[in-house]
């Protein structure tokens, strides 16, 4: 598997699957979630609504992942995952690692060969960039997957620099 880091807007990536840092409601939000829904159009939210009505009446649990269409994006699927809110009093890193593992498991189920990830939890959810990057890179490296192109697409300089260090 090849792992790369890029600076930029994940909604511009041409890949099989774009991962969204969503929230449990799957109903959209700010940050990368807002950008993905804006660029991908209403088909994504329609499928998210269907998922809430069918499989996830109480929302998508933190650390899990589920796929929808990618709508108008240059991708086949969006894989929505819910990162943990950062806590100083509780170690939630297993949940953050689970986001990457579960997203790759869903990608394998779909047959996706290329997957773009944002820095899950590193924005509104407050996860320190250095730690978020270490967990992301280590988890993807340790995961047994058929995905052969994993790209971390980082939106700001601080997070990009943290991923550069985590890549070693
Ligand atoms: N492309 C790539 N990365 C982006 C983009 C983009 N277009 N836009 C922002 N980022 P966040 P979270 C970066 O807040 O912390 C939403 O409201 C951003 O700079 O999007 O997991 C959801 O609905 C940061 O480094 O996700 C949830 O309620 C990273 O993406 C909540 O935010 C993640 O920041 C999830 O918070």
CSV table of N, CA and C and ligand atoms in Angstrom, one decimal:
chain,number,residue,atom,x,y,z
A,1,UNK,N,0.8,-1.2,0.0
A,1,UNK,CA,0.0,0.0,0.0
A,1,UNK,C,0.9,1.3,0.0
A,2,UNK,N,0.5,2.2,-0.8
A,2,UNK,CA,1.2,3.5,-0.8
A,2,UNK,C,0.4,4.5,0.1
A,3,UNK,N,1.1,5.2,0.9
A,3,UNK,CA,0.5,6.3,1.7
A,3,UNK,C,1.1,7.6,1.4
A,4,UNK,N,0.3,8.6,1.0
A,4,UNK,CA,0.8,9.9,0.7
A,4,UNK,C,0.1,11.0,1.5
A,5,UNK,N,0.7,12.1,1.6
A,5,UNK,CA,0.1,13.3,2.3
A,5,UNK,C,0.1,14.4,1.3
A,6,UNK,N,-1.0,15.1,1.2
A,6,UNK,CA,-1.2,16.2,0.3
A,6,UNK,C,-1.8,17.4,1.0
A,7,UNK,N,-1.5,18.6,0.6
A,7,UNK,CA,-2.2,19.7,1.1
A,7,UNK,C,-3.3,20.1,0.2
A,8,UNK,N,-4.5,20.4,0.7
A,8,UNK,CA,-5.5,20.9,-0.2
A,8,UNK,C,-6.9,20.5,0.3
A,9,UNK,N,-7.8,20.6,-0.6
A,9,UNK,CA,-9.3,20.4,-0.4
A,9,UNK,C,-9.6,19.0,-0.8
A,10,UNK,N,-10.1,18.2,0.1
A,10,UNK,CA,-10.4,16.8,-0.2
A,10,UNK,C,-11.5,16.7,-1.2
A,11,UNK,N,-12.4,17.7,-1.4
A,11,UNK,CA,-13.5,17.5,-2.3
A,11,UNK,C,-13.0,17.6,-3.8
A,12,UNK,N,-11.7,18.0,-4.0
A,12,UNK,CA,-11.1,18.0,-5.3
A,12,UNK,C,-10.4,16.8,-5.7
A,13,UNK,N,-10.4,15.8,-4.8
A,13,UNK,CA,-9.6,14.6,-5.1
A,13,UNK,C,-10.4,13.7,-6.0
A,14,UNK,N,-9.7,13.0,-7.0
A,14,UNK,CA,-10.3,12.0,-7.8
A,14,UNK,C,-9.8,10.7,-7.2
A,15,UNK,N,-10.6,10.0,-6.5
A,15,UNK,CA,-10.3,8.7,-5.9
A,15,UNK,C,-11.6,7.9,-5.9
A,16,UNK,N,-11.4,6.6,-5.5
A,16,UNK,CA,-12.6,5.8,-5.4
A,16,UNK,C,-13.5,6.2,-4.2
A,17,UNK,N,-12.9,6.5,-3.1
A,17,UNK,CA,-13.7,6.9,-1.9
A,17,UNK,C,-13.1,8.1,-1.2
A,18,UNK,N,-13.9,9.0,-0.8
A,18,UNK,CA,-13.5,10.2,0.0
A,18,UNK,C,-14.1,9.9,1.4
A,19,UNK,N,-13.3,10.0,2.4
A,19,UNK,CA,-13.8,9.8,3.8
A,19,UNK,C,-14.2,11.2,4.3
A,20,UNK,N,-15.4,11.2,5.0
A,20,UNK,CA,-15.9,12.4,5.6
A,20,UNK,C,-15.8,12.3,7.1
A,21,UNK,N,-15.3,13.3,7.7
A,21,UNK,CA,-15.4,13.4,9.2
A,21,UNK,C,-16.7,14.0,9.6
A,22,UNK,N,-17.7,13.1,9.7
A,22,UNK,CA,-19.1,13.4,10.0
A,22,UNK,C,-19.4,13.5,11.5
A,23,UNK,N,-20.6,13.7,11.8
A,23,UNK,CA,-21.1,13.5,13.2
A,23,UNK,C,-22.2,12.4,13.2
A,24,UNK,N,-22.5,12.0,14.3
A,24,UNK,CA,-23.4,10.8,14.4
A,24,UNK,C,-24.8,11.0,13.7
A,25,UNK,N,-25.2,12.2,13.6
A,25,UNK,CA,-26.5,12.5,13.0
A,25,UNK,C,-26.5,12.2,11.5
A,26,UNK,N,-25.3,12.2,10.9
A,26,UNK,CA,-25.2,12.0,9.4
A,26,UNK,C,-25.9,13.1,8.6
A,27,UNK,N,-26.3,14.2,9.3
A,27,UNK,CA,-27.1,15.2,8.6
A,27,UNK,C,-26.3,16.4,8.2
A,28,UNK,N,-25.0,16.3,8.1
A,28,UNK,CA,-24.1,17.3,7.7
A,28,UNK,C,-23.7,18.2,8.8
A,29,UNK,N,-22.8,19.2,8.5
A,29,UNK,CA,-22.3,20.1,9.5
A,29,UNK,C,-21.3,21.0,8.9
A,30,UNK,N,-20.4,21.5,9.7
A,30,UNK,CA,-19.4,22.4,9.2
A,30,UNK,C,-18.1,21.7,8.7
A,31,UNK,N,-17.0,22.4,8.7
A,31,UNK,CA,-15.7,21.8,8.3
A,31,UNK,C,-15.8,21.0,7.0
A,32,UNK,N,-15.1,19.8,7.1
A,32,UNK,CA,-15.0,19.0,5.9
A,32,UNK,C,-16.3,18.4,5.5
A,33,UNK,N,-17.1,18.1,6.5
A,33,UNK,CA,-18.5,17.6,6.3
A,33,UNK,C,-19.3,18.5,5.5
A,34,UNK,N,-19.3,19.8,5.8
A,34,UNK,CA,-20.0,20.8,5.1
A,34,UNK,C,-19.5,20.9,3.7
A,35,UNK,N,-18.2,20.9,3.5
A,35,UNK,CA,-17.6,21.0,2.2
A,35,UNK,C,-18.0,19.8,1.3
A,36,UNK,N,-18.0,18.6,1.9
A,36,UNK,CA,-18.3,17.5,1.1
A,36,UNK,C,-19.8,17.5,0.6
A,37,UNK,N,-20.7,17.9,1.5
A,37,UNK,CA,-22.1,17.9,1.1
A,37,UNK,C,-22.3,19.1,0.1
A,38,UNK,N,-21.7,20.2,0.3
A,38,UNK,CA,-21.8,21.3,-0.7
A,38,UNK,C,-21.4,20.9,-2.1
A,39,UNK,N,-20.2,20.3,-2.1
A,39,UNK,CA,-19.6,19.9,-3.4
A,39,UNK,C,-20.3,18.7,-4.0
A,40,UNK,N,-20.7,17.8,-3.2
A,40,UNK,CA,-21.3,16.5,-3.7
A,40,UNK,C,-22.8,16.6,-4.0
A,41,UNK,N,-23.5,17.6,-3.5
A,41,UNK,CA,-24.9,17.8,-3.8
A,41,UNK,C,-25.8,17.0,-2.9
A,42,UNK,N,-27.1,17.1,-3.1
A,42,UNK,CA,-28.1,16.6,-2.2
A,42,UNK,C,-28.3,15.0,-2.2
A,43,UNK,N,-27.7,14.4,-3.2
A,43,UNK,CA,-27.8,12.9,-3.3
A,43,UNK,C,-27.2,12.3,-2.1
A,44,UNK,N,-26.1,12.9,-1.5
A,44,UNK,CA,-25.4,12.4,-0.4
A,44,UNK,C,-26.3,12.4,0.8
A,45,UNK,N,-26.9,13.6,1.1
A,45,UNK,CA,-27.8,13.7,2.2
A,45,UNK,C,-29.0,12.8,2.1
A,46,UNK,N,-29.5,12.7,0.9
A,46,UNK,CA,-30.7,11.7,0.7
A,46,UNK,C,-30.3,10.3,1.2
A,47,UNK,N,-29.1,9.9,0.8
A,47,UNK,CA,-28.7,8.5,1.3
A,47,UNK,C,-28.5,8.5,2.8
A,48,UNK,N,-27.9,9.6,3.3
A,48,UNK,CA,-27.7,9.6,4.8
A,48,UNK,C,-29.0,9.5,5.5
A,49,UNK,N,-30.0,10.2,5.0
A,49,UNK,CA,-31.4,10.1,5.6
A,49,UNK,C,-31.9,8.7,5.6
A,50,UNK,N,-31.7,8.0,4.4
A,50,UNK,CA,-32.2,6.6,4.3
A,50,UNK,C,-31.4,5.7,5.3
A,51,UNK,N,-30.1,6.0,5.5
A,51,UNK,CA,-29.4,5.2,6.5
A,51,UNK,C,-29.9,5.4,7.9
A,52,UNK,N,-30.2,6.7,8.2
A,52,UNK,CA,-30.8,7.0,9.5
A,52,UNK,C,-32.1,6.2,9.7
A,53,UNK,N,-32.9,6.2,8.7
A,53,UNK,CA,-34.2,5.6,8.8
A,53,UNK,C,-34.1,4.0,8.8
A,54,UNK,N,-33.1,3.5,8.2
A,54,UNK,CA,-33.0,2.0,8.2
A,54,UNK,C,-32.1,1.5,9.2
A,55,UNK,N,-30.8,1.7,9.1
A,55,UNK,CA,-29.8,1.0,10.0
A,55,UNK,C,-29.4,1.8,11.2
A,56,UNK,N,-29.5,3.1,11.1
A,56,UNK,CA,-28.9,3.9,12.2
A,56,UNK,C,-29.8,4.9,12.8
A,57,UNK,N,-31.0,4.4,13.3
A,57,UNK,CA,-32.0,5.2,13.9
A,57,UNK,C,-31.5,6.1,15.0
A,58,UNK,N,-30.4,5.6,15.8
A,58,UNK,CA,-29.9,6.4,16.9
A,58,UNK,C,-28.6,7.1,16.4
A,59,UNK,N,-28.3,7.1,15.2
A,59,UNK,CA,-27.1,7.8,14.7
A,59,UNK,C,-26.0,6.8,14.5
A,60,UNK,N,-25.0,7.2,13.7
A,60,UNK,CA,-23.8,6.3,13.5
A,60,UNK,C,-22.9,6.5,14.7
A,61,UNK,N,-22.6,5.4,15.4
A,61,UNK,CA,-21.8,5.5,16.6
A,61,UNK,C,-20.4,6.0,16.3
A,62,UNK,N,-19.8,6.6,17.2
A,62,UNK,CA,-18.4,7.1,17.1
A,62,UNK,C,-17.5,5.9,16.8
A,63,UNK,N,-16.5,6.1,15.9
A,63,UNK,CA,-15.6,5.1,15.5
A,63,UNK,C,-16.0,4.1,14.4
A,64,UNK,N,-17.3,4.3,14.0
A,64,UNK,CA,-17.8,3.4,12.9
A,64,UNK,C,-17.8,4.2,11.6
A,65,UNK,N,-18.1,3.5,10.5
A,65,UNK,CA,-18.1,4.1,9.2
A,65,UNK,C,-19.1,3.5,8.3
A,66,UNK,N,-19.7,4.3,7.4
A,66,UNK,CA,-20.7,3.8,6.5
A,66,UNK,C,-20.6,4.6,5.1
A,67,UNK,N,-20.9,3.9,4.0
A,67,UNK,CA,-20.7,4.5,2.7
A,67,UNK,C,-22.0,5.0,2.1
A,68,UNK,N,-21.9,6.1,1.3
A,68,UNK,CA,-23.0,6.5,0.5
A,68,UNK,C,-22.4,6.8,-0.9
A,69,UNK,N,-23.3,7.2,-1.8
A,69,UNK,CA,-22.9,7.7,-3.1
A,69,UNK,C,-22.0,9.0,-2.8
A,70,UNK,N,-21.2,9.3,-3.8
A,70,UNK,CA,-20.4,10.6,-3.7
A,70,UNK,C,-21.1,11.7,-4.5
A,71,UNK,N,-22.3,11.4,-5.0
A,71,UNK,CA,-23.0,12.5,-5.7
A,71,UNK,C,-22.1,13.1,-6.9
A,72,UNK,N,-22.0,14.4,-6.9
A,72,UNK,CA,-21.2,15.1,-7.9
A,72,UNK,C,-19.7,15.1,-7.7
A,73,UNK,N,-19.2,14.5,-6.7
A,73,UNK,CA,-17.8,14.5,-6.4
A,73,UNK,C,-17.1,13.6,-7.4
A,74,UNK,N,-15.8,13.8,-7.6
A,74,UNK,CA,-15.0,13.0,-8.5
A,74,UNK,C,-14.6,11.7,-7.8
A,75,UNK,N,-15.6,11.0,-7.3
A,75,UNK,CA,-15.3,9.8,-6.6
A,75,UNK,C,-16.5,8.9,-6.7
A,76,UNK,N,-16.4,7.6,-6.3
A,76,UNK,CA,-17.6,6.7,-6.4
A,76,UNK,C,-18.4,6.7,-5.1
A,77,UNK,N,-17.7,6.9,-4.0
A,77,UNK,CA,-18.3,6.8,-2.7
A,77,UNK,C,-17.8,7.8,-1.7
A,78,UNK,N,-18.6,8.2,-0.8
A,78,UNK,CA,-18.2,8.9,0.4
A,78,UNK,C,-18.3,7.9,1.6
A,79,UNK,N,-17.3,7.8,2.3
A,79,UNK,CA,-17.4,6.9,3.5
A,79,UNK,C,-17.4,7.9,4.7
A,80,UNK,N,-18.5,7.9,5.4
A,80,UNK,CA,-18.7,8.7,6.6
A,80,UNK,C,-18.3,8.0,7.8
A,81,UNK,N,-17.4,8.7,8.6
A,81,UNK,CA,-17.0,8.2,9.9
A,81,UNK,C,-17.2,9.2,10.9
A,82,UNK,N,-17.4,8.8,12.1
A,82,UNK,CA,-17.6,9.8,13.2
A,82,UNK,C,-16.4,9.7,14.2
A,83,UNK,N,-15.6,10.7,14.2
A,83,UNK,CA,-14.5,10.8,15.1
A,83,UNK,C,-14.9,11.1,16.5
A,84,UNK,N,-14.1,10.8,17.5
A,84,UNK,CA,-14.4,11.2,18.9
A,84,UNK,C,-14.1,12.7,19.1
A,85,UNK,N,-14.8,13.3,20.0
A,85,UNK,CA,-14.5,14.6,20.5
A,85,UNK,C,-13.3,14.5,21.4
A,86,UNK,N,-12.3,15.3,21.2
A,86,UNK,CA,-11.1,15.2,22.1
A,86,UNK,C,-11.4,15.4,23.5
A,87,UNK,N,-10.8,14.6,24.4
A,87,UNK,CA,-11.0,14.8,25.8
A,87,UNK,C,-9.6,14.8,26.5
A,88,UNK,N,-9.4,15.7,27.5
A,88,UNK,CA,-8.2,15.7,28.2
A,88,UNK,C,-8.2,14.7,29.4
A,89,UNK,N,-9.4,14.3,29.8
A,89,UNK,CA,-9.6,13.4,31.0
A,89,UNK,C,-9.8,12.0,30.6
A,90,UNK,N,-10.0,11.7,29.3
A,90,UNK,CA,-10.3,10.3,28.9
A,90,UNK,C,-9.5,10.0,27.6
A,91,UNK,N,-8.8,8.9,27.5
A,91,UNK,CA,-8.1,8.5,26.3
A,91,UNK,C,-9.1,7.9,25.3
A,92,UNK,N,-9.4,8.7,24.3
A,92,UNK,CA,-10.3,8.2,23.2
A,92,UNK,C,-9.6,7.8,22.0
A,93,UNK,N,-8.3,7.6,22.1
A,93,UNK,CA,-7.5,7.3,20.8
A,93,UNK,C,-7.9,6.0,20.2
A,94,UNK,N,-8.4,5.0,20.9
A,94,UNK,CA,-8.9,3.8,20.3
A,94,UNK,C,-10.1,4.0,19.3
A,95,UNK,N,-10.9,5.0,19.7
A,95,UNK,CA,-12.0,5.4,18.9
A,95,UNK,C,-11.6,6.1,17.6
A,96,UNK,N,-10.5,6.9,17.7
A,96,UNK,CA,-10.0,7.6,16.6
A,96,UNK,C,-9.4,6.6,15.6
A,97,UNK,N,-8.6,5.7,16.2
A,97,UNK,CA,-8.0,4.6,15.3
A,97,UNK,C,-9.1,3.8,14.6
A,98,UNK,N,-10.1,3.5,15.3
A,98,UNK,CA,-11.2,2.8,14.8
A,98,UNK,C,-11.8,3.4,13.5
A,99,UNK,N,-11.9,4.8,13.5
A,99,UNK,CA,-12.4,5.5,12.3
A,99,UNK,C,-11.6,5.1,11.1
A,100,UNK,N,-10.3,5.1,11.2
A,100,UNK,CA,-9.5,4.7,10.0
A,100,UNK,C,-9.6,3.3,9.7
A,101,UNK,N,-9.6,2.4,10.7
A,101,UNK,CA,-9.7,0.9,10.4
A,101,UNK,C,-11.1,0.6,9.8
A,102,UNK,N,-12.1,1.2,10.4
A,102,UNK,CA,-13.5,0.9,9.9
A,102,UNK,C,-13.7,1.5,8.5
A,103,UNK,N,-13.1,2.6,8.2
A,103,UNK,CA,-13.2,3.2,6.9
A,103,UNK,C,-12.6,2.3,5.9
A,104,UNK,N,-11.4,1.8,6.2
A,104,UNK,CA,-10.7,0.9,5.3
A,104,UNK,C,-11.4,-0.4,5.1
A,105,UNK,N,-12.1,-0.9,6.2
A,105,UNK,CA,-12.9,-2.1,6.0
A,105,UNK,C,-14.1,-1.9,5.1
A,106,UNK,N,-14.7,-0.7,5.2
A,106,UNK,CA,-15.8,-0.4,4.3
A,106,UNK,C,-15.3,-0.3,2.9
A,107,UNK,N,-14.1,0.4,2.7
A,107,UNK,CA,-13.5,0.5,1.4
A,107,UNK,C,-13.3,-0.8,0.8
A,108,UNK,N,-12.8,-1.8,1.6
A,108,UNK,CA,-12.5,-3.1,1.1
A,108,UNK,C,-13.8,-3.8,0.6
A,109,UNK,N,-14.9,-3.6,1.4
A,109,UNK,CA,-16.2,-4.2,1.0
A,109,UNK,C,-16.7,-3.6,-0.3
A,110,UNK,N,-16.4,-2.4,-0.5
A,110,UNK,CA,-16.8,-1.7,-1.7
A,110,UNK,C,-15.9,-2.1,-2.9
A,111,UNK,N,-14.7,-2.5,-2.6
A,111,UNK,CA,-13.7,-2.7,-3.7
A,111,UNK,C,-13.0,-1.4,-4.1
A,112,UNK,N,-12.9,-0.5,-3.2
A,112,UNK,CA,-12.2,0.8,-3.5
A,112,UNK,C,-10.7,0.5,-3.4
A,113,UNK,N,-10.0,1.0,-4.4
A,113,UNK,CA,-8.6,0.9,-4.5
A,113,UNK,C,-7.9,2.1,-4.0
A,114,UNK,N,-8.5,3.3,-4.1
A,114,UNK,CA,-7.9,4.5,-3.6
A,114,UNK,C,-8.9,5.3,-2.7
A,115,UNK,N,-8.3,5.7,-1.6
A,115,UNK,CA,-9.1,6.4,-0.5
A,115,UNK,C,-8.4,7.6,0.0
A,116,UNK,N,-9.2,8.7,0.0
A,116,UNK,CA,-8.6,10.0,0.6
A,116,UNK,C,-9.3,10.2,2.0
A,117,UNK,N,-8.4,10.5,2.9
A,117,UNK,CA,-8.8,10.8,4.3
A,117,UNK,C,-8.5,12.2,4.7
A,118,UNK,N,-9.5,12.9,5.4
A,118,UNK,CA,-9.1,14.1,6.1
A,118,UNK,C,-8.5,13.8,7.5
A,119,UNK,N,-8.1,14.8,8.2
A,119,UNK,CA,-7.6,14.6,9.6
A,119,UNK,C,-8.8,14.5,10.5
A,120,UNK,N,-9.3,13.3,10.6
A,120,UNK,CA,-10.6,13.1,11.4
A,120,UNK,C,-10.3,13.6,12.9
A,121,UNK,N,-11.3,14.4,13.4
A,121,UNK,CA,-11.3,14.9,14.7
A,121,UNK,C,-10.4,16.1,15.0
A,122,UNK,N,-9.6,16.4,14.0
A,122,UNK,CA,-8.6,17.5,14.2
A,122,UNK,C,-9.1,18.9,14.0
A,123,UNK,N,-10.4,19.1,13.8
A,123,UNK,CA,-10.9,20.4,13.6
A,123,UNK,C,-11.9,20.8,14.8
A,124,UNK,N,-13.2,20.8,14.5
A,124,UNK,CA,-14.2,21.1,15.5
A,124,UNK,C,-14.1,20.2,16.7
A,125,UNK,N,-13.7,19.0,16.5
A,125,UNK,CA,-13.7,18.0,17.6
A,125,UNK,C,-12.4,18.2,18.5
A,126,UNK,N,-11.5,19.1,18.1
A,126,UNK,CA,-10.5,19.5,19.0
A,126,UNK,C,-9.3,18.6,19.2
A,127,UNK,N,-9.1,17.6,18.4
A,127,UNK,CA,-7.9,16.7,18.7
A,127,UNK,C,-6.6,17.4,18.3
A,128,UNK,N,-5.6,17.4,19.2
A,128,UNK,CA,-4.3,18.0,18.8
A,128,UNK,C,-3.7,17.4,17.6
A,129,UNK,N,-3.2,18.3,16.7
A,129,UNK,CA,-2.8,17.8,15.4
A,129,UNK,C,-1.7,16.7,15.4
A,130,UNK,N,-0.8,16.9,16.3
A,130,UNK,CA,0.3,16.0,16.4
A,130,UNK,C,-0.1,14.5,16.7
A,131,UNK,N,-1.0,14.5,17.7
A,131,UNK,CA,-1.6,13.2,18.1
A,131,UNK,C,-2.5,12.6,17.0
A,132,UNK,N,-3.3,13.5,16.5
A,132,UNK,CA,-4.3,13.0,15.4
A,132,UNK,C,-3.5,12.4,14.3
A,133,UNK,N,-2.4,13.1,13.9
A,133,UNK,CA,-1.6,12.6,12.8
A,133,UNK,C,-0.9,11.3,13.1
A,134,UNK,N,-0.4,11.2,14.3
A,134,UNK,CA,0.3,9.9,14.7
A,134,UNK,C,-0.6,8.7,14.6
A,135,UNK,N,-1.8,8.9,15.2
A,135,UNK,CA,-2.8,7.8,15.2
A,135,UNK,C,-3.3,7.5,13.8
A,136,UNK,N,-3.5,8.5,13.0
A,136,UNK,CA,-3.9,8.2,11.6
A,136,UNK,C,-2.9,7.4,10.8
A,137,UNK,N,-1.7,7.9,10.9
A,137,UNK,CA,-0.6,7.2,10.1
A,137,UNK,C,-0.3,5.8,10.6
A,138,UNK,N,-0.2,5.7,11.9
A,138,UNK,CA,0.1,4.4,12.5
A,138,UNK,C,-1.1,3.4,12.2
A,139,UNK,N,-2.3,3.8,12.3
A,139,UNK,CA,-3.4,2.9,12.2
A,139,UNK,C,-3.5,2.4,10.7
A,140,UNK,N,-3.3,3.4,9.8
A,140,UNK,CA,-3.4,2.9,8.4
A,140,UNK,C,-2.3,2.0,8.0
A,141,UNK,N,-1.1,2.3,8.6
A,141,UNK,CA,0.0,1.4,8.3
A,141,UNK,C,-0.2,0.0,8.9
A,142,UNK,N,-0.9,-0.1,10.0
A,142,UNK,CA,-1.1,-1.4,10.7
A,142,UNK,C,-2.3,-2.2,10.1
A,143,UNK,N,-3.1,-1.5,9.3
A,143,UNK,CA,-4.3,-2.2,8.9
A,143,UNK,C,-4.1,-3.0,7.6
A,144,UNK,N,-4.6,-4.2,7.7
A,144,UNK,CA,-4.6,-5.2,6.6
A,144,UNK,C,-5.7,-4.8,5.6
A,145,UNK,N,-5.4,-4.3,4.4
A,145,UNK,CA,-6.5,-3.9,3.5
A,145,UNK,C,-6.0,-4.1,2.1
A,146,UNK,N,-7.0,-4.2,1.2
A,146,UNK,CA,-6.7,-4.3,-0.2
A,146,UNK,C,-6.6,-2.9,-0.9
A,147,UNK,N,-6.9,-1.8,-0.1
A,147,UNK,CA,-6.8,-0.5,-0.7
A,147,UNK,C,-5.3,-0.2,-1.0
A,148,UNK,N,-5.0,0.2,-2.2
A,148,UNK,CA,-3.5,0.3,-2.4
A,148,UNK,C,-3.0,1.8,-2.5
A,149,UNK,N,-4.0,2.7,-2.4
A,149,UNK,CA,-3.6,4.2,-2.5
A,149,UNK,C,-4.3,4.9,-1.4
A,150,UNK,N,-3.6,5.2,-0.3
A,150,UNK,CA,-4.3,6.0,0.8
A,150,UNK,C,-3.6,7.4,0.8
A,151,UNK,N,-4.5,8.4,0.7
A,151,UNK,CA,-4.0,9.8,0.7
A,151,UNK,C,-4.6,10.5,1.9
A,152,UNK,N,-3.7,11.2,2.6
A,152,UNK,CA,-4.2,12.1,3.7
A,152,UNK,C,-4.2,13.5,3.0
A,153,UNK,N,-5.4,14.1,3.0
A,153,UNK,CA,-5.5,15.4,2.3
A,153,UNK,C,-5.8,16.4,3.4
A,154,UNK,N,-4.8,17.2,3.6
A,154,UNK,CA,-4.8,18.1,4.8
A,154,UNK,C,-5.0,19.6,4.4
A,155,UNK,N,-5.9,20.2,5.1
A,155,UNK,CA,-6.4,21.5,4.7
A,155,UNK,C,-5.6,22.7,5.3
A,156,UNK,N,-4.9,22.4,6.4
A,156,UNK,CA,-4.1,23.6,6.9
A,156,UNK,C,-2.7,23.2,7.2
A,157,UNK,N,-1.8,24.2,7.3
A,157,UNK,CA,-0.4,24.0,7.4
A,157,UNK,C,0.0,23.2,8.6
A,158,UNK,N,-0.6,23.6,9.7
A,158,UNK,CA,-0.2,23.0,11.0
A,158,UNK,C,-0.5,21.4,10.9
A,159,UNK,N,-1.7,21.1,10.4
A,159,UNK,CA,-2.0,19.7,10.4
A,159,UNK,C,-1.1,18.9,9.3
A,160,UNK,N,-0.9,19.6,8.2
A,160,UNK,CA,0.0,19.0,7.2
A,160,UNK,C,1.4,18.7,7.8
A,161,UNK,N,1.9,19.7,8.5
A,161,UNK,CA,3.3,19.5,9.1
A,161,UNK,C,3.3,18.4,10.1
A,162,UNK,N,2.2,18.2,10.9
A,162,UNK,CA,2.1,17.1,11.8
A,162,UNK,C,2.1,15.8,11.1
A,163,UNK,N,1.4,15.7,10.0
A,163,UNK,CA,1.4,14.5,9.2
A,163,UNK,C,2.7,14.2,8.6
A,164,UNK,N,3.4,15.3,8.2
A,164,UNK,CA,4.8,15.0,7.7
A,164,UNK,C,5.7,14.4,8.7
A,165,UNK,N,5.6,14.9,9.9
A,165,UNK,CA,6.4,14.3,11.0
A,165,UNK,C,5.9,12.9,11.3
A,166,UNK,N,4.6,12.6,11.3
A,166,UNK,CA,4.1,11.3,11.6
A,166,UNK,C,4.6,10.3,10.6
A,167,UNK,N,4.7,10.8,9.3
A,167,UNK,CA,5.1,9.9,8.2
A,167,UNK,C,6.6,9.5,8.4
A,168,UNK,N,7.4,10.3,9.1
A,168,UNK,CA,8.8,10.0,9.4
A,168,UNK,C,9.7,10.2,8.2
B,1,LIG,N1,-10.6,19.2,2.8
B,1,LIG,C1,-9.8,18.6,3.6
B,1,LIG,N2,-9.8,18.9,4.9
B,1,LIG,C2,-10.6,19.8,5.4
B,1,LIG,C3,-11.5,20.5,4.6
B,1,LIG,C4,-11.5,20.2,3.2
B,1,LIG,N3,-12.3,20.8,2.3
B,1,LIG,N4,-12.3,21.4,5.3
B,1,LIG,C5,-11.8,21.2,6.6
B,1,LIG,N5,-10.8,20.3,6.7
B,1,LIG,P1,-13.5,19.0,10.9
B,1,LIG,P2,-13.9,17.0,13.1
B,1,LIG,C6,-10.0,19.8,7.8
B,1,LIG,O1,-13.9,20.1,11.9
B,1,LIG,O2,-12.8,17.7,13.9
B,1,LIG,C7,-18.4,18.9,11.4
B,1,LIG,O3,-19.3,20.0,11.7
B,1,LIG,C8,-9.9,20.7,9.0
B,1,LIG,O4,-9.0,21.8,8.8
B,1,LIG,O5,-14.1,19.1,9.6
B,1,LIG,O6,-13.8,15.5,12.9
B,1,LIG,C9,-19.0,17.6,11.5
B,1,LIG,O7,-20.4,17.6,11.1
B,1,LIG,C10,-9.4,19.7,10.1
B,1,LIG,O8,-8.0,19.6,10.0
B,1,LIG,O9,-13.9,17.6,11.5
B,1,LIG,C11,-18.9,17.2,13.0
B,1,LIG,O10,-19.9,17.8,13.7
B,1,LIG,C12,-10.0,18.4,9.6
B,1,LIG,O11,-10.6,18.6,8.3
B,1,LIG,C13,-17.6,17.9,13.3
B,1,LIG,O12,-17.4,18.9,12.4
B,1,LIG,C14,-11.2,17.9,10.4
B,1,LIG,O13,-12.0,19.0,10.9
B,1,LIG,C15,-16.5,16.9,13.2
B,1,LIG,O14,-15.3,17.5,13.6
